[in-house]
CSV table of C-alpha atoms in Angstrom, one decimal:
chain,number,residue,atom,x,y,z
A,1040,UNK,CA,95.9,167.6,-114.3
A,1041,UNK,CA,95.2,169.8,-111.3
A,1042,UNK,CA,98.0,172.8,-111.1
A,1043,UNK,CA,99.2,174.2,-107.8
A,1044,UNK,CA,100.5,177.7,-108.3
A,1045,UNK,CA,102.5,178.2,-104.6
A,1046,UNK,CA,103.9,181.9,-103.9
A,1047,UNK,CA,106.8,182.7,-101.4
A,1048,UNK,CA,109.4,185.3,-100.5
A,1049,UNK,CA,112.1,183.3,-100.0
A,1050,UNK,CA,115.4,184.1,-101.1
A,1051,UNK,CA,117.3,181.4,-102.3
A,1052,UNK,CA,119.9,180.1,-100.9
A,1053,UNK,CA,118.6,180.1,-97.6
A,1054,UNK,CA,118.8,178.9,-93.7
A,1055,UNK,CA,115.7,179.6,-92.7
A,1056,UNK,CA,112.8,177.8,-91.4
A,1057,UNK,CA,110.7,179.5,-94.5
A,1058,UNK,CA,112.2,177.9,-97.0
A,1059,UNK,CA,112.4,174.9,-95.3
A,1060,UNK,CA,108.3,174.4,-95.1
A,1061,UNK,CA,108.0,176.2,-98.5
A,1062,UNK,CA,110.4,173.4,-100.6
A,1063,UNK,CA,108.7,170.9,-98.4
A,1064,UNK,CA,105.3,171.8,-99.2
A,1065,UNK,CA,105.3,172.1,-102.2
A,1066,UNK,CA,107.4,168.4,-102.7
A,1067,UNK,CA,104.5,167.0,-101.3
A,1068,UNK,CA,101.8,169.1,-103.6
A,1069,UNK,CA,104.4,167.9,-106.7
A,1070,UNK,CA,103.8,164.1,-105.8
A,1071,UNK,CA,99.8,164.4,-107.0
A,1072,UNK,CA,99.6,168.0,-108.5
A,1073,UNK,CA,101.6,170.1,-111.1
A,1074,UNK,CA,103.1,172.2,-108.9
A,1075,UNK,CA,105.0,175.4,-109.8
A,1076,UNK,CA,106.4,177.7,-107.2
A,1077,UNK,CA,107.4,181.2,-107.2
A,1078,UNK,CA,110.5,183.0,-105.2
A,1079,UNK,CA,111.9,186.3,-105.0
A,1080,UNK,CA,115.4,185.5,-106.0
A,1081,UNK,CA,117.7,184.6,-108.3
A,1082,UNK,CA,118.1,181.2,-110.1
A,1083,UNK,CA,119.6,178.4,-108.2
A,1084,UNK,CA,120.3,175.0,-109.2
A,1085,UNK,CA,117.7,172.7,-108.4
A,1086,UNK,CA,119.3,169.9,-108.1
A,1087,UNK,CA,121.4,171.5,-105.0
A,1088,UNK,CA,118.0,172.2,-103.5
A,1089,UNK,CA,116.7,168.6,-103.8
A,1090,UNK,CA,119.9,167.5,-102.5
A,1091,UNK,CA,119.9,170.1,-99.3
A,1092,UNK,CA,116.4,169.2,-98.4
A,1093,UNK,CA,116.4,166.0,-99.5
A,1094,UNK,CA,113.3,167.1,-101.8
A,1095,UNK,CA,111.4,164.0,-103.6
A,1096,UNK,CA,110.2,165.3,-106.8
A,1097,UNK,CA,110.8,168.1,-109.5
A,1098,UNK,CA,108.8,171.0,-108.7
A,1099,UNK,CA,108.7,173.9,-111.4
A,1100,UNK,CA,110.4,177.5,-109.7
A,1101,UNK,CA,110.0,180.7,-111.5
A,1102,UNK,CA,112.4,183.2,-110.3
A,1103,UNK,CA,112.0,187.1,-109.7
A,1104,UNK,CA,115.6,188.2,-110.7
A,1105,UNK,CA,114.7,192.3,-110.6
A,1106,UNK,CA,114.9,193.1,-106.5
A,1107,UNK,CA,117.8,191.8,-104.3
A,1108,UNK,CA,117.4,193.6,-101.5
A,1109,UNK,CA,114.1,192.6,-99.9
A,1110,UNK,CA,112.1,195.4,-98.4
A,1111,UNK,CA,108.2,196.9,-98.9
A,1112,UNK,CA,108.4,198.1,-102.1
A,1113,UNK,CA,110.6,195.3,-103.8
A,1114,UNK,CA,108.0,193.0,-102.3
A,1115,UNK,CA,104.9,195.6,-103.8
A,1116,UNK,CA,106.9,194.8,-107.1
A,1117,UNK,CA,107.1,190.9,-106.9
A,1118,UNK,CA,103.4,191.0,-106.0
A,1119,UNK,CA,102.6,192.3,-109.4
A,1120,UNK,CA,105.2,190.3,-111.1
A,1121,UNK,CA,102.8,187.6,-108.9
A,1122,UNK,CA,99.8,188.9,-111.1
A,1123,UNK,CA,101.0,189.1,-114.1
A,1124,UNK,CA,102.8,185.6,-113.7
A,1125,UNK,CA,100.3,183.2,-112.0
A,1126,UNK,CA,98.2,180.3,-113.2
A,1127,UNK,CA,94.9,181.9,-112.5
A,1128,UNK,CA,93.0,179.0,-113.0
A,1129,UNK,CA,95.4,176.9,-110.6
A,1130,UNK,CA,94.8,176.3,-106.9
A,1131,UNK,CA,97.1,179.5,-105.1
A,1132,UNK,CA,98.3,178.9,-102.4
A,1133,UNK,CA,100.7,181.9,-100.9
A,1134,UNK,CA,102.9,183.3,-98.2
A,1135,UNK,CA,103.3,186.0,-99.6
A,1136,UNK,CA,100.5,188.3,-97.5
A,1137,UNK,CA,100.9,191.6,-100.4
A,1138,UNK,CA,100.4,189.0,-103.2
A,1139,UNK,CA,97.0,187.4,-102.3
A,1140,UNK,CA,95.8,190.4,-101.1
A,1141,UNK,CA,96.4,192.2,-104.6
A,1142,UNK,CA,95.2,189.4,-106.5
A,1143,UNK,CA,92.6,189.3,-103.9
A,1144,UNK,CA,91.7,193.0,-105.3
A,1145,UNK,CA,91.8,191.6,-108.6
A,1146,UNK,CA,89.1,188.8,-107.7
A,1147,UNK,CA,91.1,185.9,-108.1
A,1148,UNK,CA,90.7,183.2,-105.6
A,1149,UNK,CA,94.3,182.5,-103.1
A,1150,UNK,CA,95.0,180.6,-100.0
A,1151,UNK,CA,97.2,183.4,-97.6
A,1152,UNK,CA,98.9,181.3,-95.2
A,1153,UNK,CA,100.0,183.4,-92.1
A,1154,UNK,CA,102.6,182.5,-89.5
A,1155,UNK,CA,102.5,185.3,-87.7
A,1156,UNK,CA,99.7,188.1,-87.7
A,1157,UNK,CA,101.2,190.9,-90.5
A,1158,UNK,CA,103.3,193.4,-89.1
A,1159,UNK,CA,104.4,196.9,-90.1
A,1160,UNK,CA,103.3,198.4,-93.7
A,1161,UNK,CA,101.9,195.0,-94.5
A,1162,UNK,CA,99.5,195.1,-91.2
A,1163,UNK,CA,98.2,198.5,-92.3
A,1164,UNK,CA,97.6,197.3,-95.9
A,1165,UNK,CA,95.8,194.1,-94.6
A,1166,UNK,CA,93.5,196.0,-92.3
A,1167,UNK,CA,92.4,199.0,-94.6
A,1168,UNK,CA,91.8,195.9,-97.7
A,1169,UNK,CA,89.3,193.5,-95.1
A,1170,UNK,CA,87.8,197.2,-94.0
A,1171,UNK,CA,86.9,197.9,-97.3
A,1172,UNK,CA,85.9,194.4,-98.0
A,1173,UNK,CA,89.0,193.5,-100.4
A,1174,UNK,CA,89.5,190.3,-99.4
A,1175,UNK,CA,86.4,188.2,-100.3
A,1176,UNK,CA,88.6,186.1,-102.8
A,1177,UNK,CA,91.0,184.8,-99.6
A,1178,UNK,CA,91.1,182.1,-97.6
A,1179,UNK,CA,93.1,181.5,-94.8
A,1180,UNK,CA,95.3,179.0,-93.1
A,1181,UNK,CA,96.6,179.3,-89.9
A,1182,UNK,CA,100.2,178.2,-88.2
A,1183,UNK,CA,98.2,178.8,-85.1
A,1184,UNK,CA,94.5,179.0,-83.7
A,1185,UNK,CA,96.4,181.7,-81.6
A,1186,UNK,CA,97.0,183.7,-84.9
A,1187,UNK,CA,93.4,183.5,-86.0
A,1188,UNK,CA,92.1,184.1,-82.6
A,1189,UNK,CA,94.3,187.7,-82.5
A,1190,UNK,CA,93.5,188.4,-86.4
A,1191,UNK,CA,90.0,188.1,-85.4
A,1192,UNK,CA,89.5,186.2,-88.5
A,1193,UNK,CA,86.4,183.7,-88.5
A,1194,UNK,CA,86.9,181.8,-91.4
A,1195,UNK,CA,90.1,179.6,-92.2
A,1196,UNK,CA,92.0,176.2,-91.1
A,1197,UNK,CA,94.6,175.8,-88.8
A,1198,UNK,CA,97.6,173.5,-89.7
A,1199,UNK,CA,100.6,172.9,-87.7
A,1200,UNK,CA,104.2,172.4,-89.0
A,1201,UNK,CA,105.6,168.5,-90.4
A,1202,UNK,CA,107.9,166.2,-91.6
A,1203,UNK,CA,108.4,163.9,-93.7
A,1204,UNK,CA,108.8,160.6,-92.2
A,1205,UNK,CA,110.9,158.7,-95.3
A,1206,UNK,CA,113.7,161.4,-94.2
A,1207,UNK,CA,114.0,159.2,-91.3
A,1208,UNK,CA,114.0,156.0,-92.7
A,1209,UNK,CA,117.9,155.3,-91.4
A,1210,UNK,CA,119.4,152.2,-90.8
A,1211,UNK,CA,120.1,152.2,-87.0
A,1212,UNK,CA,123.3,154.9,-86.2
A,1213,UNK,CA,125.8,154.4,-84.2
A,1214,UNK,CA,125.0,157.1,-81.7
A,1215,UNK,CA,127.6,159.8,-81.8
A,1216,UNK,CA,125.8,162.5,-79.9
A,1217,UNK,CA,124.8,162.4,-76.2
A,1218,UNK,CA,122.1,166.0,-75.8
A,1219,UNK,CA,121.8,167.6,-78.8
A,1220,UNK,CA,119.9,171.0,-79.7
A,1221,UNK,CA,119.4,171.2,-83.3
A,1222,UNK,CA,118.1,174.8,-85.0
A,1223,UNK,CA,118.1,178.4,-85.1
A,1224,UNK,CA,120.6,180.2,-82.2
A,1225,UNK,CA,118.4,183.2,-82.3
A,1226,UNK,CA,117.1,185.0,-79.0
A,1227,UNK,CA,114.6,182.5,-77.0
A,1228,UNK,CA,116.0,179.3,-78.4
A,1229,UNK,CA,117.5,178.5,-74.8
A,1230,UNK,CA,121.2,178.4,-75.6
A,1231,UNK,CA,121.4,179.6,-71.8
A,1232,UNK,CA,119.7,176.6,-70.5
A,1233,UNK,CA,122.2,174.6,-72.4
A,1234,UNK,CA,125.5,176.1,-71.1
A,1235,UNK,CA,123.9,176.0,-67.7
A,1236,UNK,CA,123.1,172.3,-67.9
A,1237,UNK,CA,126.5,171.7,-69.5
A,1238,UNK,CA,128.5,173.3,-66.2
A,1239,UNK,CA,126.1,171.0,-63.9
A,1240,UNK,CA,126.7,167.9,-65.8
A,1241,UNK,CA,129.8,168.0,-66.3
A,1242,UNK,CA,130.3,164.6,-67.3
A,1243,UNK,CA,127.9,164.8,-70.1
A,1244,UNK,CA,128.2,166.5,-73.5
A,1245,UNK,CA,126.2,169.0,-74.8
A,1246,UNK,CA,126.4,169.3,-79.0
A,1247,UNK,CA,124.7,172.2,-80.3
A,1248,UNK,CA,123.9,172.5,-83.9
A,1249,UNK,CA,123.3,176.3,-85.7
A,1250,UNK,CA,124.1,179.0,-87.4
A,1251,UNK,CA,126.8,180.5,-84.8
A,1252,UNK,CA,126.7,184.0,-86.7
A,1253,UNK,CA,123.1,184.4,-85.4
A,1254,UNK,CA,123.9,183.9,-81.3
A,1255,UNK,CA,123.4,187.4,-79.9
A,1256,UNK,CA,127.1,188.7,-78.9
A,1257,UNK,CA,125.8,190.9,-76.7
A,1258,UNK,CA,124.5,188.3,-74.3
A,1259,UNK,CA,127.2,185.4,-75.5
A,1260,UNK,CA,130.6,185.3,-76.1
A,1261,UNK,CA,131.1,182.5,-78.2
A,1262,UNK,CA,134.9,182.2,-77.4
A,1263,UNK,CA,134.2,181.6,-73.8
A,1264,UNK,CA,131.2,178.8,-74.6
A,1265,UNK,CA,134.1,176.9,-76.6
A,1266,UNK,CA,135.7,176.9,-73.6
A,1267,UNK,CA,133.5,174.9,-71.8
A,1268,UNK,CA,134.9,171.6,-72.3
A,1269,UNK,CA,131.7,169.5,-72.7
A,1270,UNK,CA,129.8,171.5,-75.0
A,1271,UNK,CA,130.5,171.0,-78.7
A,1272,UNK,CA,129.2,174.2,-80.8
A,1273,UNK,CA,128.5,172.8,-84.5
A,1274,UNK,CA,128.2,175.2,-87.5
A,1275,UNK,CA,124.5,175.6,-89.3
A,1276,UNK,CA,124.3,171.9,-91.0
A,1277,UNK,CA,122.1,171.7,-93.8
A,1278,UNK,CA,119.0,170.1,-93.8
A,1279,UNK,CA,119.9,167.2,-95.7
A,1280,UNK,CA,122.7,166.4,-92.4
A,1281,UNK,CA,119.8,166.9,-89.8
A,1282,UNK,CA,117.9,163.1,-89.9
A,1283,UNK,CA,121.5,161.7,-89.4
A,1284,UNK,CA,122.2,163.8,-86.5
A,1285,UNK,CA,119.4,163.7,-84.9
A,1286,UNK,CA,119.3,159.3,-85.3
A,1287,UNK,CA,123.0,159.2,-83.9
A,1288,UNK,CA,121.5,161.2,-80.7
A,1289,UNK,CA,120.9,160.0,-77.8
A,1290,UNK,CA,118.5,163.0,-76.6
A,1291,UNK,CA,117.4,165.9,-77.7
A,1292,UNK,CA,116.6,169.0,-76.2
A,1293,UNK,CA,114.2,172.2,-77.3
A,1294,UNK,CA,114.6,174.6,-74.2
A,1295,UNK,CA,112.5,177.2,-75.1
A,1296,UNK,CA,112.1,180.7,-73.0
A,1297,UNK,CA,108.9,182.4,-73.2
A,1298,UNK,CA,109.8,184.9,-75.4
A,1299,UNK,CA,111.0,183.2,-78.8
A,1300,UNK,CA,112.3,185.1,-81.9
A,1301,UNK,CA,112.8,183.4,-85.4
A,1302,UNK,CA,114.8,186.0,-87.0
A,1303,UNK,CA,117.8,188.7,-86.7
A,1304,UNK,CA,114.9,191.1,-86.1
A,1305,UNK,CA,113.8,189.5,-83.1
A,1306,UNK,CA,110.4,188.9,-84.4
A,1307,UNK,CA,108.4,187.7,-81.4
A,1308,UNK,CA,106.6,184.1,-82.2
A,1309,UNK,CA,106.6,182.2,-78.7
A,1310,UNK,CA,102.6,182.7,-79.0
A,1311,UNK,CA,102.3,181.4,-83.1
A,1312,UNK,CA,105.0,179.0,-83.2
A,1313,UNK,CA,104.8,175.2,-84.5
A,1314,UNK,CA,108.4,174.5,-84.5
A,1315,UNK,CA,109.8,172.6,-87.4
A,1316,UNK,CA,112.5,170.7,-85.5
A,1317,UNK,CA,110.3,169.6,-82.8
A,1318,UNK,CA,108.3,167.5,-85.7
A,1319,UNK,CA,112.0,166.4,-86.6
A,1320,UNK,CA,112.9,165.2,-83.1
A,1321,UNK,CA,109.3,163.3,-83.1
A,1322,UNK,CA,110.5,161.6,-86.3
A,1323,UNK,CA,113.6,161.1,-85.0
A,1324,UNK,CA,112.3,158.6,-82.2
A,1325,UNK,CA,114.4,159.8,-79.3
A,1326,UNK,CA,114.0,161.2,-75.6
A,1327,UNK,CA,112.9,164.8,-75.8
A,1328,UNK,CA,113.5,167.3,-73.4
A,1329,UNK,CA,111.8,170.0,-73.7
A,1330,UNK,CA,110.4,173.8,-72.0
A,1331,UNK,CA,106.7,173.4,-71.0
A,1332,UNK,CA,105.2,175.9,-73.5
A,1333,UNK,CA,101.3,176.2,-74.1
A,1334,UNK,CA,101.9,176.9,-77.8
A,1335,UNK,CA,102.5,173.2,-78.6
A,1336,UNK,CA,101.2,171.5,-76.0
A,1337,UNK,CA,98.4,169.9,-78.3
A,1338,UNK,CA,101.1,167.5,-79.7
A,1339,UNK,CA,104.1,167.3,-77.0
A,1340,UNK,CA,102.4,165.4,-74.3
A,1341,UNK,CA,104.0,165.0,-70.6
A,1342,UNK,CA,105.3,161.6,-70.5
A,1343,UNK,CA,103.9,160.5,-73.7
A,1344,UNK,CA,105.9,161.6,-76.2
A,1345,UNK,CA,108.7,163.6,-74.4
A,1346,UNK,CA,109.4,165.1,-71.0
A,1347,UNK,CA,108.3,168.8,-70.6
A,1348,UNK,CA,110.0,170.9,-68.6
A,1349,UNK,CA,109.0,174.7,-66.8
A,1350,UNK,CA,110.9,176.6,-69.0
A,1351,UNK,CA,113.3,178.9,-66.8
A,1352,UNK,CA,113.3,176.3,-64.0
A,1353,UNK,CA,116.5,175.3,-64.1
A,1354,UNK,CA,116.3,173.4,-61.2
A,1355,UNK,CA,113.1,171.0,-62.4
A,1356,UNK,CA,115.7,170.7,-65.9
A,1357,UNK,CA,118.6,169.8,-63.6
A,1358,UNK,CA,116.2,166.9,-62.1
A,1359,UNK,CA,114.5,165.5,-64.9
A,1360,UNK,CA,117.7,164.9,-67.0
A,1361,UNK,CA,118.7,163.5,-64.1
A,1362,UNK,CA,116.1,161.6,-63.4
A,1363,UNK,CA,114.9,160.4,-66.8
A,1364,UNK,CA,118.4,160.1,-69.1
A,1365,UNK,CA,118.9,156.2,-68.2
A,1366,UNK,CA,117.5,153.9,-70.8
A,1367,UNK,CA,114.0,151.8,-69.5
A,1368,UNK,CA,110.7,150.7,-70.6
A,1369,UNK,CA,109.9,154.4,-69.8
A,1370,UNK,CA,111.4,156.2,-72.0
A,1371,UNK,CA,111.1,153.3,-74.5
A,1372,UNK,CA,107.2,154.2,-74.4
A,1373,UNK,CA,108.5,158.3,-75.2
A,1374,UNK,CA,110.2,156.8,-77.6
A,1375,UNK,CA,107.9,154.9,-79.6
A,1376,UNK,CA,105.0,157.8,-78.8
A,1377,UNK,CA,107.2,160.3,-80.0
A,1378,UNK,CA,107.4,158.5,-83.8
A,1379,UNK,CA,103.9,157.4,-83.5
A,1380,UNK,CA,102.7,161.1,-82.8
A,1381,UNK,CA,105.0,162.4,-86.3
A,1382,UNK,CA,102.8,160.4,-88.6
A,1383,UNK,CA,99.9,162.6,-87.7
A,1384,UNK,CA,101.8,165.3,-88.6
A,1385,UNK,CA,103.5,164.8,-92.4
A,1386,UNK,CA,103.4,167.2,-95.2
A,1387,UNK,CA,101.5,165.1,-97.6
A,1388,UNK,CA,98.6,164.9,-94.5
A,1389,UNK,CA,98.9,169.0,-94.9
A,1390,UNK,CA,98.4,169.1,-98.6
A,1391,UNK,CA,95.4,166.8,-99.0
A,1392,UNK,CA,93.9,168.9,-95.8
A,1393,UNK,CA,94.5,172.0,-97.9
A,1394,UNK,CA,93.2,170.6,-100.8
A,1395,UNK,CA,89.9,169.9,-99.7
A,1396,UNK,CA,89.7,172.9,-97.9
A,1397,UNK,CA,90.0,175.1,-101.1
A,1398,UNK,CA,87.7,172.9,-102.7
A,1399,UNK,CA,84.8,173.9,-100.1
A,1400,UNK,CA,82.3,176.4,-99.9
């Protein structure tokens, strides 16, 4: 049987978007492969994980217990732990960028999968080892043909986010939630837009769903957004709750600035990004409203699938909610476009791509 040896970083348990795709991923590699992936954490019970993420199958994970605090040198540590550890003869597939490039050193064959060009340390390591013509044993996948494009890497494929579409197969909800936001509160994510659409429509309610320890205090003050008495703040809900929430919507909204960050770091991605939620919402089948960014505009189609709006505009958002949140054959059509447009986009599409790209030449 073929083996799928998948390296990450993530430490377990987590709330981020990286562990998310990771346990995702490699579900969908365990349905056909032998798949074994590796973290840099402690042990955690796997059956809390397949609950959480409402994971299919029963992956193998080998835990690095040696390094809790995650920096450059506990991840130059886990990268041999990597080498001495991994199924060389198994298809690699990693996220860790120190990790395929050492084994890439060592001559043995990886998948890198970048989300973001490197950064820091690990930029400087990556340049210096394609200089000196370390990294003939990678191959690359992109989040992004913007990523590639900057990287100035010819080779590789580029594969966006997914979903899986069975963590949507719902009996029809009650709906429960009138504009919902579901995801990271970090800096970018629009939580702005919403308080600003919640004091114009003030009939309406706003719910917004996220980690409330990540919204910046020095630009929010949380006690006076409770106070607004039409927007609902919900704590982080863990992914096993989303499907639900998002089915007992009635729309959801992804206002987007153009400057995005993912984590408490404010690491920049509005140029790279292939937002995890947004294939949610599409599975979802509901209204979308959402900031008119370039960076996904090859799947989020005007008036196909959702409504896209000029982020910052607050004056075109004002109008189309207006405009567009009564119930027609219109946004019917978004409806159904939006669900038809996630099945192009599932994880166990992603793997057999991957697959046979490793397998070529």
């Amino acid at each position: 049987m073929i083996k799928v040896n998948y390296i990450s970083e993530i430490n377990l348990p987590s709330k981020s978007g990286y562990a998310h795709h990771v346990l995702k991923i490699c579900d969908a590699f365990s349905k056909k492969y032998k798949t074994k992936l590796f973290v840099n954490s402690n042990k955690i019970n796997q059956k809390i994980l397949r609950k959480n993420y409402l994971l299919k199958t029963n992956f193998e994970i080998s835990y690095y217990k040696k390094n809790r605090q995650h920096n450059f040198f506990s991840r130059i540590s886990y990268a041999f732990f990597i080498l001495k550890n991994i199924d060389k003869e198994s298809i690699i597939i990693s996220r860790s960028v120190l990790s395929s490039l050492l084994l890439s050193t060592m001559k043995i064959k990886n998948i890198v999968e970048l989300h973001h060009p490197p950064t820091g340390l690990t930029k400087v390591i990556f340049n210096l080892a394609n200089f000196f013509g370390m990294c003939k044993s990678l191959k690359y996948i992109f989040l992004h043909k913007n990523i590639k494009k900057e990287m100035n890497i010819a080779s590789g494929i580029i594969l966006d986010d997914c979903v899986d579409i069975s963590d949507f197969k719902l009996a029809n909800l009650k709906i429960k939630y009138e504009y919902s936001y579901v995801g990271s509160l970090h800096k970018g994510k629009g939580l702005e837009i919403i308080i600003k659409l919640a004091l114009f429509f003030k009939k309406n309610f706003f719910h917004i769903f996220g980690d409330l320890n990540s919204i910046d205090s020095k630009h929010f003050d949380i006690k006076e957004i409770k106070k607004i008495p039409n927007i609902r703040l919900h704590n982080f809900k863990k992914y096993n709750a989303i499907p639900k929430i998002l089915k007992s919507s009635k729309f959801l909204l992804m206002p987007y600035l153009k400057n995005v960050s993912v984590n408490s770091k404010n690491l920049e991605v509005s140029n790279y990004m292939s937002p995890l939620k947004m294939f949610d919402y599409l599975a979802s089948g509901k209204i979308i409203f959402a900031s008119n960014l370039h960076v996904y505009k090859h799947i989020l189609k005007h008036k196909y699938n959702c409504l896209l709006i000029k982020n910052n505009n607050l004056q075109d958002w004002f109008f189309s909610i207006r405009k567009f949140s009564k119930k027609n054959s219109f946004t019917s059509s978004l409806s159904k476009n939006a669900l038809k447009t996630s099945y192009k986009y599932t994880w166990d599409k992603r793997v057999e791509k991957i697959i046979n790209y490793y397998d070529s030449d």
